[in-house]
Coordinates of N, CA and C in Angstrom, one line a residue:
S1 N 0.8 -1.2 0.0 CA 0.0 0.0 0.0 C 0.9 1.2 0.0
S2 N 0.3 2.4 -0.2 CA 1.0 3.6 -0.3 C 1.6 4.2 1.0
N3 N 1.0 3.8 2.1 CA 1.4 4.3 3.4 C 2.1 3.3 4.3
G4 N 2.5 2.2 3.7 CA 3.3 1.2 4.5 C 2.5 0.3 5.3
T5 N 1.2 0.3 5.2 CA 0.3 -0.6 5.9 C -0.3 -1.6 4.9
E6 N -0.7 -2.8 5.4 CA -1.3 -3.8 4.6 C -2.6 -4.2 5.3
T7 N -3.7 -3.9 4.6 CA -5.0 -4.2 5.1 C -5.4 -5.7 4.8
I8 N -5.7 -6.5 5.8 CA -6.1 -7.9 5.5 C -7.5 -8.1 5.8
L9 N -8.2 -7.1 6.4 CA -9.6 -7.2 6.7 C -10.1 -5.8 6.7
E10 N -11.1 -5.4 5.9 CA -11.6 -4.1 5.8 C -12.4 -3.8 7.1
Y11 N -12.5 -2.6 7.5 CA -13.3 -2.1 8.6 C -14.8 -2.3 8.3
T12 N -15.5 -2.8 9.3 CA -17.0 -2.9 9.2 C -17.5 -2.4 10.6
E13 N -18.6 -1.7 10.6 CA -19.2 -1.3 11.8 C -19.7 -2.5 12.6
S14 N -19.7 -2.3 13.9 CA -20.2 -3.4 14.8 C -20.7 -2.8 16.1
D15 N -21.8 -3.5 16.6 CA -22.4 -3.0 17.8 C -21.5 -3.3 19.0
V16 N -20.5 -4.2 18.9 CA -19.6 -4.5 20.0 C -18.5 -3.4 20.2
I17 N -18.4 -2.5 19.3 CA -17.5 -1.4 19.5 C -18.1 -0.4 20.4
N18 N -17.4 -0.1 21.5 CA -17.9 0.9 22.5 C -17.8 2.3 21.9
P19 N -18.7 3.2 22.4 CA -18.7 4.6 21.8 C -17.4 5.4 22.3
T20 N -17.3 6.6 21.7 CA -16.2 7.5 22.0 C -16.0 7.6 23.5
D21 N -14.7 7.7 23.9 CA -14.3 7.9 25.3 C -14.5 6.7 26.2
Q22 N -14.8 5.5 25.6 CA -14.9 4.3 26.3 C -13.9 3.3 25.7
P23 N -13.3 2.5 26.6 CA -12.2 1.6 26.1 C -12.8 0.5 25.3
N24 N -12.0 0.0 24.4 CA -12.3 -1.2 23.6 C -11.1 -2.1 23.7
R25 N -11.3 -3.4 23.8 CA -10.2 -4.4 23.9 C -10.2 -5.1 22.5
I26 N -9.0 -5.0 21.9 CA -8.8 -5.6 20.6 C -8.0 -6.8 20.7
G27 N -8.4 -7.9 20.0 CA -7.6 -9.1 20.1 C -7.4 -9.7 18.7
V28 N -6.2 -10.3 18.4 CA -5.9 -10.9 17.2 C -5.3 -12.3 17.5
L29 N -5.9 -13.3 17.0 CA -5.4 -14.7 17.1 C -4.8 -15.0 15.8
A30 N -3.5 -15.2 15.8 CA -2.7 -15.5 14.5 C -2.2 -16.9 14.6
N31 N -2.6 -17.7 13.6 CA -2.1 -19.1 13.5 C -1.6 -19.3 12.1
G32 N -0.3 -19.1 11.9 CA 0.3 -19.2 10.6 C -0.2 -18.0 9.8
S33 N -0.9 -18.3 8.7 CA -1.4 -17.2 7.8 C -2.9 -16.9 8.1
H34 N -3.5 -17.6 9.1 CA -4.9 -17.3 9.5 C -5.0 -16.4 10.7
F35 N -5.8 -15.4 10.5 CA -6.0 -14.4 11.6 C -7.5 -14.3 12.0
E36 N -7.8 -14.3 13.3 CA -9.1 -14.1 13.8 C -9.1 -12.8 14.6
F37 N -10.1 -11.9 14.4 CA -10.1 -10.6 15.0 C -11.3 -10.5 16.0
Y38 N -11.0 -9.9 17.2 CA -11.9 -9.8 18.3 C -12.0 -8.4 18.8
I39 N -13.2 -8.0 19.1 CA -13.4 -6.7 19.8 C -14.2 -7.0 21.0
N40 N -13.7 -6.6 22.2 CA -14.3 -6.8 23.5 C -14.8 -8.2 23.7
G41 N -14.0 -9.2 23.2 CA -14.2 -10.6 23.4 C -15.1 -11.2 22.4
V42 N -15.6 -10.5 21.4 CA -16.5 -11.0 20.4 C -15.7 -11.1 19.1
K43 N -15.8 -12.3 18.5 CA -15.1 -12.4 17.2 C -15.9 -11.6 16.1
V44 N -15.1 -10.7 15.4 CA -15.8 -9.9 14.4 C -15.3 -10.1 13.0
G45 N -14.4 -11.0 12.8 CA -13.9 -11.3 11.5 C -12.7 -12.3 11.5
E46 N -12.4 -12.8 10.3 CA -11.2 -13.6 10.1 C -10.8 -13.5 8.7
A47 N -9.5 -13.7 8.5 CA -8.9 -13.6 7.2 C -7.6 -14.5 7.1
D48 N -7.2 -14.8 5.9 CA -6.0 -15.5 5.6 C -5.1 -14.5 4.8
D49 N -3.8 -14.4 5.2 CA -2.8 -13.6 4.5 C -1.5 -14.1 4.8
S50 N -0.7 -14.4 3.8 CA 0.7 -15.0 4.0 C 1.7 -14.0 3.6
T51 N 1.4 -12.7 3.4 CA 2.3 -11.7 3.0 C 3.6 -11.7 3.8
Y52 N 3.4 -11.7 5.2 CA 4.5 -11.5 6.1 C 4.8 -12.8 6.9
L53 N 4.5 -13.9 6.4 CA 4.5 -15.2 7.2 C 5.8 -15.4 7.8
D54 N 6.9 -15.1 7.2 CA 8.3 -15.3 7.8 C 8.9 -14.1 8.4
A55 N 8.2 -13.0 8.6 CA 8.8 -11.8 9.1 C 9.1 -11.9 10.5
G56 N 8.3 -12.6 11.4 CA 8.6 -12.7 12.8 C 8.4 -11.5 13.6
T57 N 7.6 -10.5 13.1 CA 7.3 -9.3 13.9 C 5.8 -9.0 13.7
Y58 N 5.3 -8.1 14.6 CA 3.9 -7.7 14.5 C 3.8 -6.2 14.8
G59 N 2.7 -5.6 14.4 CA 2.5 -4.2 14.7 C 1.0 -3.9 14.9
F60 N 0.8 -2.7 15.4 CA -0.6 -2.3 15.6 C -0.7 -0.9 15.2
V61 N -1.7 -0.6 14.3 CA -1.9 0.8 13.8 C -3.3 1.2 14.0
T62 N -3.5 2.4 14.5 CA -4.8 3.0 14.5 C -4.8 4.2 13.6
M63 N -5.9 4.4 12.9 CA -6.0 5.6 12.0 C -7.4 5.9 11.7
S64 N -7.7 7.1 11.2 CA -9.0 7.5 10.8 C -9.0 7.8 9.3
A65 N -10.1 7.4 8.7 CA -10.3 7.8 7.3 C -11.0 9.1 7.0
G66 N -11.5 9.7 8.1 CA -12.1 11.0 7.9 C -12.5 11.8 9.1
T67 N -12.1 11.3 10.3 CA -12.4 12.0 11.5 C -11.4 13.1 11.8
V68 N -11.9 14.3 11.9 CA -11.0 15.5 12.2 C -10.5 15.3 13.7
N69 N -9.2 15.6 13.9 CA -8.6 15.6 15.2 C -8.7 14.2 15.9
F70 N -8.6 13.2 15.1 CA -8.7 11.8 15.6 C -7.6 11.6 16.6
K71 N -7.9 11.0 17.7 CA -6.9 10.6 18.7 C -7.2 9.2 19.2
T72 N -6.1 8.5 19.6 CA -6.3 7.2 20.1 C -5.2 7.0 21.2
S73 N -5.4 6.1 22.1 CA -4.4 5.8 23.1 C -4.4 4.3 23.3
V74 N -3.2 3.7 23.5 CA -3.1 2.3 23.7 C -2.5 2.2 25.1
D75 N -3.3 1.5 26.0 CA -2.8 1.4 27.4 C -1.8 0.2 27.5
S76 N -2.0 -0.8 26.8 CA -1.0 -1.9 26.8 C -1.1 -2.7 25.5
L77 N 0.0 -3.3 25.1 CA 0.0 -4.2 23.9 C 0.8 -5.4 24.4
K78 N 0.1 -6.6 24.3 CA 0.7 -7.8 24.8 C 0.6 -8.9 23.7
Y79 N 1.5 -9.9 23.8 CA 1.3 -11.0 23.0 C 1.7 -12.3 23.7
W80 N 1.2 -13.4 23.3 CA 1.5 -14.7 23.9 C 1.8 -15.7 22.8
V81 N 2.7 -16.6 23.0 CA 3.0 -17.7 22.1 C 2.2 -18.9 22.7
L82 N 1.2 -19.3 21.9 CA 0.4 -20.4 22.3 C 1.0 -21.8 21.9
P83 N 0.9 -22.8 22.7 CA 1.4 -24.1 22.4 C 0.7 -24.7 21.2

């Protein structure tokens, strides 16, 4: 992509997303090239992508496609290696 990010699942609105100024817990379960996405404990999508399968790193990006003065904060970012 032109900004250095790779979208593997497009944004869709969901009732499980808390409104402005309330926290949301985001989860990603990655197993090889398969990804499952969770918001506040509810699975909201899944996708397969092998673009960076051997990279050994991960990242987290928040952005807005049209909200003026968009702000976000991340209180913690954790990962686990599952058996």
